mmCIF file of C-alpha atoms in Angstrom:
data_model
loop_
_atom_site.group_PDB
_atom_site.id
_atom_site.type_symbol
_atom_site.label_atom_id
_atom_site.label_comp_id
_atom_site.label_asym_id
_atom_site.label_seq_id
_atom_site.Cartn_x
_atom_site.Cartn_y
_atom_site.Cartn_z
ATOM 1 C CA MET A 1 107.338 75.098 68.137
ATOM 2 C CA PHE A 2 108.624 74.661 64.603
ATOM 3 C CA GLU A 3 110.040 77.897 63.218
ATOM 4 C CA VAL A 4 110.027 78.606 59.460
ATOM 5 C CA GLU A 5 111.785 81.788 58.400
ATOM 6 C CA ALA A 6 113.685 83.419 55.563
ATOM 7 C CA LYS A 7 116.447 85.972 55.993
ATOM 8 C CA ILE A 8 117.503 88.289 53.172
ATOM 9 C CA ARG A 9 120.257 90.892 53.138
ATOM 10 C CA VAL A 10 119.099 94.333 51.953
ATOM 11 C CA GLN A 11 120.952 97.533 51.107
ATOM 12 C CA SER A 12 118.488 99.721 52.961
ATOM 13 C CA LEU A 13 115.635 99.062 55.345
ATOM 14 C CA ALA A 14 113.839 102.298 54.359
ATOM 15 C CA ALA A 15 112.495 100.896 51.065
ATOM 16 C CA VAL A 16 111.123 97.800 52.832
ATOM 17 C CA ARG A 17 109.545 99.974 55.517
ATOM 18 C CA ALA A 18 107.819 102.054 52.812
ATOM 19 C CA ARG A 19 106.511 98.907 51.092
ATOM 20 C CA LEU A 20 105.183 97.583 54.414
ATOM 21 C CA ALA A 21 103.301 100.857 54.948
ATOM 22 C CA GLU A 22 101.828 100.589 51.427
ATOM 23 C CA LEU A 23 100.632 97.053 52.216
ATOM 24 C CA GLY A 24 99.026 98.236 55.450
ATOM 25 C CA ALA A 25 101.248 95.999 57.607
ATOM 26 C CA GLU A 26 100.668 96.230 61.333
ATOM 27 C CA ASP A 27 103.556 98.028 63.077
ATOM 28 C CA CYS A 28 104.409 95.955 66.173
ATOM 29 C CA GLY A 29 107.094 98.292 67.453
ATOM 30 C CA ALA A 30 110.843 98.586 67.457
ATOM 31 C CA THR A 31 113.238 97.294 70.071
ATOM 32 C CA ARG A 32 116.895 96.650 70.779
ATOM 33 C CA GLU A 33 117.886 93.042 71.317
ATOM 34 C CA ARG A 34 121.083 91.721 72.846
ATOM 35 C CA ASP A 35 121.555 87.970 72.467
ATOM 36 C CA VAL A 36 124.186 86.120 74.485
ATOM 37 C CA TYR A 37 124.937 82.743 72.893
ATOM 38 C CA PHE A 38 126.311 79.794 74.834
ATOM 39 C CA ASN A 39 128.151 76.615 73.940
ATOM 40 C CA ALA A 40 127.545 73.326 75.767
ATOM 41 C CA PRO A 41 129.905 71.360 78.037
ATOM 42 C CA ASP A 42 129.063 67.998 76.435
ATOM 43 C CA ARG A 43 128.991 68.878 72.733
ATOM 44 C CA ASP A 44 129.830 71.672 70.292
ATOM 45 C CA PHE A 45 126.662 73.514 69.224
ATOM 46 C CA GLY A 46 128.632 74.801 66.205
ATOM 47 C CA LYS A 47 128.923 71.194 65.017
ATOM 48 C CA THR A 48 125.486 69.950 66.104
ATOM 49 C CA ASP A 49 123.859 73.090 64.595
ATOM 50 C CA GLU A 50 122.018 73.915 67.805
ATOM 51 C CA ALA A 51 121.876 77.241 69.620
ATOM 52 C CA LEU A 52 121.188 78.355 73.178
ATOM 53 C CA ARG A 53 120.856 81.995 74.045
ATOM 54 C CA VAL A 54 119.640 84.499 76.607
ATOM 55 C CA ARG A 55 117.933 87.443 74.897
ATOM 56 C CA TYR A 56 117.644 90.852 76.509
ATOM 57 C CA SER A 57 115.093 93.112 74.888
ATOM 58 C CA ALA A 58 114.130 96.711 75.554
ATOM 59 C CA GLN A 59 110.489 95.669 75.113
ATOM 60 C CA GLU A 60 110.080 92.435 77.076
ATOM 61 C CA GLN A 61 111.353 90.162 79.849
ATOM 62 C CA ALA A 62 114.608 88.300 79.200
ATOM 63 C CA ARG A 63 114.129 84.974 77.392
ATOM 64 C CA LEU A 64 115.999 81.681 77.279
ATOM 65 C CA THR A 65 115.758 80.110 73.820
ATOM 66 C CA TYR A 66 116.921 76.783 72.434
ATOM 67 C CA LYS A 67 117.094 76.217 68.683
ATOM 68 C CA GLY A 68 117.442 72.740 67.201
ATOM 69 C CA PRO A 69 119.388 71.771 64.069
ATOM 70 C CA LYS A 70 118.130 73.324 60.825
ATOM 71 C CA GLU A 71 115.985 70.885 58.874
ATOM 72 C CA LYS A 72 117.074 70.020 55.361
ATOM 73 C CA GLY A 73 114.919 70.269 52.271
ATOM 74 C CA TYR A 74 113.373 73.678 52.777
ATOM 75 C CA GLY A 75 114.299 76.819 50.877
ATOM 76 C CA ALA A 76 113.333 78.749 53.991
ATOM 77 C CA LYS A 77 115.093 77.941 57.259
ATOM 78 C CA ALA A 78 113.153 75.549 59.493
ATOM 79 C CA ARG A 79 114.126 74.388 62.962
ATOM 80 C CA THR A 80 112.682 73.553 66.365
ATOM 81 C CA GLU A 81 112.539 76.558 68.692
ATOM 82 C CA LEU A 82 111.718 76.433 72.401
ATOM 83 C CA SER A 83 111.614 79.513 74.568
ATOM 84 C CA VAL A 84 110.704 80.669 78.074
ATOM 85 C CA ALA A 85 110.548 84.157 79.558
ATOM 86 C CA VAL A 86 112.659 84.466 82.717
ATOM 87 C CA ASP A 87 112.353 87.096 85.432
ATOM 88 C CA HIS A 88 116.104 87.636 85.681
ATOM 89 C CA GLY A 89 118.422 87.191 82.674
ATOM 90 C CA ALA A 90 121.654 87.558 84.653
ATOM 91 C CA ALA A 91 120.609 84.772 87.071
ATOM 92 C CA MET A 92 119.736 82.589 84.068
ATOM 93 C CA GLU A 93 123.241 83.205 82.686
ATOM 94 C CA GLU A 94 124.709 82.324 86.098
ATOM 95 C CA ILE A 95 122.786 79.032 86.206
ATOM 96 C CA LEU A 96 124.017 78.188 82.686
ATOM 97 C CA GLY A 97 127.562 78.969 83.859
ATOM 98 C CA LYS A 98 127.239 76.588 86.827
ATOM 99 C CA LEU A 99 125.987 73.872 84.458
ATOM 100 C CA GLY A 100 129.122 74.312 82.343
ATOM 101 C CA TYR A 101 127.738 76.433 79.483
ATOM 102 C CA VAL A 102 130.146 79.053 78.160
ATOM 103 C CA PRO A 103 129.186 82.368 76.515
ATOM 104 C CA VAL A 104 130.720 82.431 73.031
ATOM 105 C CA ALA A 105 129.291 85.481 71.253
ATOM 106 C CA GLU A 106 126.874 88.386 71.455
ATOM 107 C CA VAL A 107 124.546 89.583 68.730
ATOM 108 C CA ASN A 108 123.309 93.163 69.079
ATOM 109 C CA LYS A 109 120.640 94.562 66.832
ATOM 110 C CA LYS A 110 117.898 97.105 66.380
ATOM 111 C CA ARG A 111 114.785 95.269 65.297
ATOM 112 C CA HIS A 112 111.495 96.655 64.002
ATOM 113 C CA TYR A 113 108.582 94.204 63.949
ATOM 114 C CA PHE A 114 105.697 94.247 61.470
ATOM 115 C CA ARG A 115 102.864 91.832 60.774
ATOM 116 C CA LEU A 116 101.129 90.816 57.534
ATOM 117 C CA PRO A 117 98.531 88.021 57.257
ATOM 118 C CA GLY A 118 100.345 84.693 57.811
ATOM 119 C CA ALA A 119 103.771 86.128 58.617
ATOM 120 C CA SER A 120 105.685 88.466 60.880
ATOM 121 C CA ILE A 121 108.476 90.587 59.456
ATOM 122 C CA ALA A 122 111.521 91.935 61.275
ATOM 123 C CA LEU A 123 113.712 94.698 59.892
ATOM 124 C CA ASP A 124 117.110 94.167 61.489
ATOM 125 C CA ALA A 125 120.140 96.441 61.739
ATOM 126 C CA VAL A 126 122.763 94.068 63.141
ATOM 127 C CA VAL A 127 125.940 95.500 64.685
ATOM 128 C CA GLY A 128 128.902 94.368 62.586
ATOM 129 C CA LEU A 129 126.801 92.667 59.903
ATOM 130 C CA GLY A 130 124.432 95.166 58.242
ATOM 131 C CA ALA A 131 120.733 95.285 57.315
ATOM 132 C CA PHE A 132 118.471 92.248 56.942
ATOM 133 C CA VAL A 133 114.807 91.393 56.618
ATOM 134 C CA GLU A 134 113.544 88.291 58.412
ATOM 135 C CA VAL A 135 110.185 86.846 57.445
ATOM 136 C CA GLU A 136 108.749 84.301 59.862
ATOM 137 C CA ALA A 137 105.615 82.245 59.262
ATOM 138 C CA ALA A 138 102.761 82.490 61.770
ATOM 139 C CA PRO A 139 103.310 79.709 64.348
ATOM 140 C CA GLU A 140 99.835 78.170 63.851
ATOM 141 C CA LEU A 141 100.523 77.223 60.197
ATOM 142 C CA THR A 142 101.444 73.696 59.094
ATOM 143 C CA PRO A 143 105.030 73.386 57.791
ATOM 144 C CA ALA A 144 103.876 73.385 54.134
ATOM 145 C CA ASP A 145 101.590 76.407 54.619
ATOM 146 C CA ALA A 146 104.333 78.135 56.602
ATOM 147 C CA ILE A 147 106.818 77.811 53.741
ATOM 148 C CA ALA A 148 104.233 79.054 51.244
ATOM 149 C CA ALA A 149 103.399 82.032 53.500
ATOM 150 C CA VAL A 150 107.081 82.977 53.826
ATOM 151 C CA ASP A 151 107.712 82.751 50.064
ATOM 152 C CA ARG A 152 104.563 84.742 49.287
ATOM 153 C CA THR A 153 105.452 87.459 51.796
ATOM 154 C CA VAL A 154 108.985 87.809 50.445
ATOM 155 C CA LYS A 155 107.579 88.195 46.921
ATOM 156 C CA THR A 156 104.985 90.744 48.061
ATOM 157 C CA LEU A 157 107.686 92.769 49.777
ATOM 158 C CA GLY A 158 109.701 92.728 46.553
ATOM 159 C CA ILE A 159 112.985 91.909 48.268
ATOM 160 C CA PRO A 160 115.455 90.514 45.746
ATOM 161 C CA GLY A 161 118.217 88.217 46.947
ATOM 162 C CA ASP A 162 118.855 84.708 48.180
ATOM 163 C CA TYR A 163 117.613 83.330 51.476
ATOM 164 C CA ILE A 164 120.493 83.291 53.925
ATOM 165 C CA THR A 165 120.427 80.070 55.940
ATOM 166 C CA LEU A 166 123.171 81.156 58.335
ATOM 167 C CA SER A 167 122.112 82.626 61.672
ATOM 168 C CA TYR A 168 123.486 86.011 62.768
ATOM 169 C CA LEU A 169 125.609 84.088 65.268
ATOM 170 C CA GLU A 170 127.116 81.935 62.501
ATOM 171 C CA MET A 171 127.695 84.997 60.308
ATOM 172 C CA LEU A 172 129.446 86.827 63.168
ATOM 173 C CA LEU A 173 131.596 83.821 64.120
ATOM 174 C CA SER A 174 132.562 83.231 60.494
ATOM 175 C CA LYS A 175 133.415 86.945 60.086
ATOM 176 C CA GLN A 176 135.570 86.824 63.238
ATOM 177 C CA ALA A 177 137.332 83.673 61.959
ATOM 178 C CA THR A 178 138.355 85.379 58.691
ATOM 179 C CA GLN A 179 139.605 88.567 60.340
ATOM 180 C CA MET B 1 122.712 83.503 96.778
ATOM 181 C CA PHE B 2 124.140 81.391 99.548
ATOM 182 C CA GLU B 3 121.465 79.300 101.254
ATOM 183 C CA VAL B 4 121.822 78.259 104.909
ATOM 184 C CA GLU B 5 119.134 75.958 106.216
ATOM 185 C CA ALA B 6 118.415 73.219 108.727
ATOM 186 C CA LYS B 7 115.946 70.386 108.225
ATOM 187 C CA ILE B 8 114.538 68.382 111.135
ATOM 188 C CA ARG B 9 112.161 65.436 111.063
ATOM 189 C CA VAL B 10 109.129 65.875 113.348
ATOM 190 C CA GLN B 11 106.359 63.522 114.441
ATOM 191 C CA SER B 12 103.664 66.108 113.949
ATOM 192 C CA LEU B 13 103.530 69.547 112.360
ATOM 193 C CA ALA B 14 100.620 70.658 114.586
ATOM 194 C CA ALA B 15 102.826 71.273 117.660
ATOM 195 C CA VAL B 16 105.256 73.383 115.608
ATOM 196 C CA ARG B 17 102.377 75.347 114.096
ATOM 197 C CA ALA B 18 101.049 76.080 117.610
ATOM 198 C CA ARG B 19 104.479 77.244 118.777
ATOM 199 C CA LEU B 20 104.804 79.522 115.722
ATOM 200 C CA ALA B 21 101.447 81.103 116.567
ATOM 201 C CA GLU B 22 102.614 81.640 120.173
ATOM 202 C CA LEU B 23 105.734 83.378 118.874
ATOM 203 C CA GLY B 24 103.649 85.629 116.615
ATOM 204 C CA ALA B 25 105.300 84.288 113.449
ATOM 205 C CA GLU B 26 104.031 85.767 110.215
ATOM 206 C CA ASP B 27 101.938 83.249 108.255
ATOM 207 C CA CYS B 28 103.109 83.437 104.626
ATOM 208 C CA GLY B 29 100.611 80.928 103.304
ATOM 209 C CA ALA B 30 100.454 77.297 102.349
ATOM 210 C CA THR B 31 101.075 75.805 98.937
ATOM 211 C CA ARG B 32 101.639 72.551 97.118
ATOM 212 C CA GLU B 33 104.993 72.148 95.426
ATOM 213 C CA ARG B 34 105.975 69.627 92.788
ATOM 214 C CA ASP B 35 109.697 69.500 92.060
ATOM 215 C CA VAL B 36 111.029 67.704 88.998
ATOM 216 C CA TYR B 37 114.744 66.950 89.411
ATOM 217 C CA PHE B 38 117.098 66.459 86.478
ATOM 218 C CA ASN B 39 120.464 64.814 86.001
ATOM 219 C CA ALA B 40 123.095 66.227 83.638
ATOM 220 C CA PRO B 41 124.441 64.772 80.386
ATOM 221 C CA ASP B 42 128.079 65.541 81.234
ATOM 222 C CA ARG B 43 128.245 64.581 84.919
ATOM 223 C CA ASP B 44 126.276 62.826 87.658
ATOM 224 C CA PHE B 45 124.685 65.393 89.995
ATOM 225 C CA GLY B 46 124.349 62.600 92.583
ATOM 226 C CA LYS B 47 128.153 62.409 92.680
ATOM 227 C CA THR B 48 128.919 66.125 92.306
ATOM 228 C CA ASP B 49 126.271 66.947 94.960
ATOM 229 C CA GLU B 50 124.512 69.447 92.702
ATOM 230 C CA ALA B 51 120.810 69.671 91.899
ATOM 231 C CA LEU B 52 118.736 71.119 89.072
ATOM 232 C CA ARG B 53 114.987 71.236 89.279
ATOM 233 C CA VAL B 54 111.830 72.777 87.883
ATOM 234 C CA ARG B 55 109.403 73.644 90.683
ATOM 235 C CA TYR B 56 105.668 73.960 90.137
ATOM 236 C CA SER B 57 103.836 75.742 92.911
ATOM 237 C CA ALA B 58 100.165 76.424 93.474
ATOM 238 C CA GLN B 59 101.144 79.924 94.628
ATOM 239 C CA GLU B 60 103.691 81.188 92.103
ATOM 240 C CA GLN B 61 105.178 80.941 88.600
ATOM 241 C CA ALA B 62 107.263 77.855 87.839
ATOM 242 C CA ARG B 63 110.934 78.221 88.792
ATOM 243 C CA LEU B 64 114.200 76.774 87.548
ATOM 244 C CA THR B 65 116.656 76.296 90.423
ATOM 245 C CA TYR B 66 120.279 75.205 90.538
ATOM 246 C CA LYS B 67 121.875 74.135 93.828
ATOM 247 C CA GLY B 68 125.629 73.810 94.218
ATOM 248 C CA PRO B 69 127.481 71.257 96.330
ATOM 249 C CA LYS B 70 126.839 71.442 100.079
ATOM 250 C CA GLU B 71 129.640 73.291 101.859
ATOM 251 C CA LYS B 72 131.485 71.433 104.602
ATOM 252 C CA GLY B 73 132.014 72.700 108.102
ATOM 253 C CA TYR B 74 128.532 73.930 108.936
ATOM 254 C CA GLY B 75 126.084 72.200 111.246
ATOM 255 C CA ALA B 76 123.326 73.677 109.106
ATOM 256 C CA LYS B 77 123.257 72.906 105.398
ATOM 257 C CA ALA B 78 124.861 75.614 103.259
ATOM 258 C CA ARG B 79 125.069 75.734 99.480
ATOM 259 C CA THR B 80 124.876 78.079 96.518
ATOM 260 C CA GLU B 81 121.353 78.475 95.168
ATOM 261 C CA LEU B 82 120.418 80.231 91.927
ATOM 262 C CA SER B 83 116.865 80.535 90.731
ATOM 263 C CA VAL B 84 114.739 82.173 88.021
ATOM 264 C CA ALA B 85 110.981 82.319 87.582
ATOM 265 C CA VAL B 86 109.896 81.061 84.152
ATOM 266 C CA ASP B 87 106.601 81.758 82.389
ATOM 267 C CA HIS B 88 106.170 78.155 81.241
ATOM 268 C CA GLY B 89 107.506 75.209 83.282
ATOM 269 C CA ALA B 90 106.735 72.570 80.652
ATOM 270 C CA ALA B 91 108.701 74.499 77.994
ATOM 271 C CA MET B 92 111.599 74.823 80.458
ATOM 272 C CA GLU B 93 111.533 71.032 80.929
ATOM 273 C CA GLU B 94 111.490 70.586 77.137
ATOM 274 C CA ILE B 95 114.546 72.839 76.733
ATOM 275 C CA LEU B 96 116.370 70.850 79.438
ATOM 276 C CA GLY B 97 115.441 67.657 77.577
ATOM 277 C CA LYS B 98 116.890 69.001 74.305
ATOM 278 C CA LEU B 99 120.106 69.897 76.158
ATOM 279 C CA GLY B 100 120.394 66.294 77.370
ATOM 280 C CA TYR B 101 119.096 66.658 80.937
ATOM 281 C CA VAL B 102 117.042 63.701 82.149
ATOM 282 C CA PRO B 103 114.267 63.836 84.784
ATOM 283 C CA VAL B 104 115.232 61.469 87.612
ATOM 284 C CA ALA B 105 112.737 62.047 90.424
ATOM 285 C CA GLU B 106 109.797 64.085 91.632
ATOM 286 C CA VAL B 107 109.299 65.478 95.107
ATOM 287 C CA ASN B 108 105.712 66.346 96.023
ATOM 288 C CA LYS B 109 104.874 68.174 99.204
ATOM 289 C CA LYS B 110 102.445 70.403 101.026
ATOM 290 C CA ARG B 111 104.391 73.338 102.420
ATOM 291 C CA HIS B 112 103.290 76.002 104.886
ATOM 292 C CA TYR B 113 105.556 79.049 105.099
ATOM 293 C CA PHE B 114 106.093 81.201 108.201
ATOM 294 C CA ARG B 115 108.508 84.017 109.011
ATOM 295 C CA LEU B 116 110.290 84.961 112.226
ATOM 296 C CA PRO B 117 112.953 87.694 112.514
ATOM 297 C CA GLY B 118 116.074 86.453 110.654
ATOM 298 C CA ALA B 119 114.591 83.217 109.317
ATOM 299 C CA SER B 120 111.808 81.690 107.274
ATOM 300 C CA ILE B 121 110.262 78.416 108.365
ATOM 301 C CA ALA B 122 108.588 75.815 106.193
ATOM 302 C CA LEU B 123 106.384 73.039 107.574
ATOM 303 C CA ASP B 124 106.583 70.245 105.021
ATOM 304 C CA ALA B 125 104.461 67.136 104.536
ATOM 305 C CA VAL B 126 106.452 65.250 101.902
ATOM 306 C CA VAL B 127 104.782 62.431 99.966
ATOM 307 C CA GLY B 128 106.571 59.174 100.793
ATOM 308 C CA LEU B 129 108.858 60.701 103.443
ATOM 309 C CA GLY B 130 106.816 62.253 106.261
ATOM 310 C CA ALA B 131 106.807 65.560 108.177
ATOM 311 C CA PHE B 132 109.744 67.986 108.371
ATOM 312 C CA VAL B 133 110.513 71.514 109.462
ATOM 313 C CA GLU B 134 112.951 73.534 107.359
ATOM 314 C CA VAL B 135 114.476 76.675 108.825
ATOM 315 C CA GLU B 136 116.205 78.955 106.329
ATOM 316 C CA ALA B 137 118.220 82.037 107.216
ATOM 317 C CA ALA B 138 117.201 85.396 105.751
ATOM 318 C CA PRO B 139 119.184 85.841 102.501
ATOM 319 C CA GLU B 140 120.663 89.202 103.532
ATOM 320 C CA LEU B 141 122.605 87.722 106.484
ATOM 321 C CA THR B 142 126.330 86.940 106.360
ATOM 322 C CA PRO B 143 127.110 83.186 106.514
ATOM 323 C CA ALA B 144 128.083 83.370 110.220
ATOM 324 C CA ASP B 145 124.965 85.356 111.151
ATOM 325 C CA ALA B 146 122.850 83.040 109.003
ATOM 326 C CA ILE B 147 124.040 79.956 110.883
ATOM 327 C CA ALA B 148 123.427 81.669 114.234
ATOM 328 C CA ALA B 149 119.931 82.702 113.129
ATOM 329 C CA VAL B 150 119.057 79.166 112.054
ATOM 330 C CA ASP B 151 120.336 77.608 115.310
ATOM 331 C CA ARG B 152 118.518 80.219 117.411
ATOM 332 C CA THR B 153 115.259 79.704 115.506
ATOM 333 C CA VAL B 154 115.418 75.924 115.877
ATOM 334 C CA LYS B 155 115.966 76.335 119.639
ATOM 335 C CA THR B 156 113.113 78.834 119.941
ATOM 336 C CA LEU B 157 110.791 76.451 118.115
ATOM 337 C CA GLY B 158 111.790 73.694 120.539
ATOM 338 C CA ILE B 159 112.238 71.072 117.840
ATOM 339 C CA PRO B 160 114.350 68.213 119.131
ATOM 340 C CA GLY B 161 116.345 66.126 116.679
ATOM 341 C CA ASP B 162 119.402 66.217 114.479
ATOM 342 C CA TYR B 163 119.770 68.399 111.426
ATOM 343 C CA ILE B 164 119.256 66.267 108.349
ATOM 344 C CA THR B 165 121.787 67.197 105.695
ATOM 345 C CA LEU B 166 120.199 65.059 102.991
ATOM 346 C CA SER B 167 117.833 66.766 100.573
ATOM 347 C CA TYR B 168 114.329 65.353 100.017
ATOM 348 C CA LEU B 169 115.580 64.182 96.635
ATOM 349 C CA GLU B 170 118.462 62.270 98.231
ATOM 350 C CA MET B 171 116.150 60.810 100.883
ATOM 351 C CA LEU B 172 113.680 59.654 98.209
ATOM 352 C CA LEU B 173 116.380 58.165 95.972
ATOM 353 C CA SER B 174 117.993 56.364 98.925
ATOM 354 C CA LYS B 175 114.575 55.031 100.005
ATOM 355 C CA GLN B 176 113.912 53.779 96.464
ATOM 356 C CA ALA B 177 117.358 52.128 96.373
ATOM 357 C CA THR B 178 116.661 50.122 99.555
ATOM 358 C CA GLN B 179 113.188 48.973 98.519
#
């Protein structure tokens, strides 16, 4: 799967939530997500711009997700994403440990999912980082249509601000490094 | 989990199946299993005596399994085994590929599971290798009790022959190397 998404920092999620209601967005429910990120034994994911994580969610089974390097030349963030649901997150973490992967950081957030035609929207309150809106294109779109859908949705939502290309993991690690 | 098991080559599985019926063993069903084994980017599992595989079964969800080095000093084979069920085996293989793991061999077999007190028994017809009986101790047993349970079960089944400490993967790779 090729993931196209935009992330924008907002002062308050309440205004975005109100706008979503106005637009008749589908409310797909809120959840808490805890992401445990790992680094590899044979390379530094920080340098290769890859990510490997186990996600624990209040709503679903645990998931193992790999994200490839971000692709250049898009305003929105685009990268390969591969994911499987696993029946036991702790055992998955143990297997990664045996293979030499090391947990490097945790991202904890409250996330509220919404859907508009062509895009899904997440309102995120991230522990230690603040409030963000993530707009992700529907997976069935071509890359060009996906980028257009993301840009259109951001405009419709009326969220000012630049697209942040850093992941929450990168933002947290960079915050830790400057503390 | 610590896995204790014995594997014995047999001429025919029919005699063992008859003996299991005599003993009133629980029939846990037959399945086909296809195991895809991977080697690591940072070490050679053949040398470290580890194994990583994705198993596809006619009966269950796909599983990712890691096996640690075989422990010395047991007649039966003993090693750490960690396993998770995944909702999509092909995606799991793709993630492993992105992480640098390379598929090295496939083991295909028909397997018929039975249970006796303290042990589970698998009758295996392995493509390219022949017929085998695997006796695995119940996971809740201590290592000492597990070894005793395996030895007792093998005796009860009346299967002559040495315990084979090689895995099917090792047997297949060694057969390929001598061809």
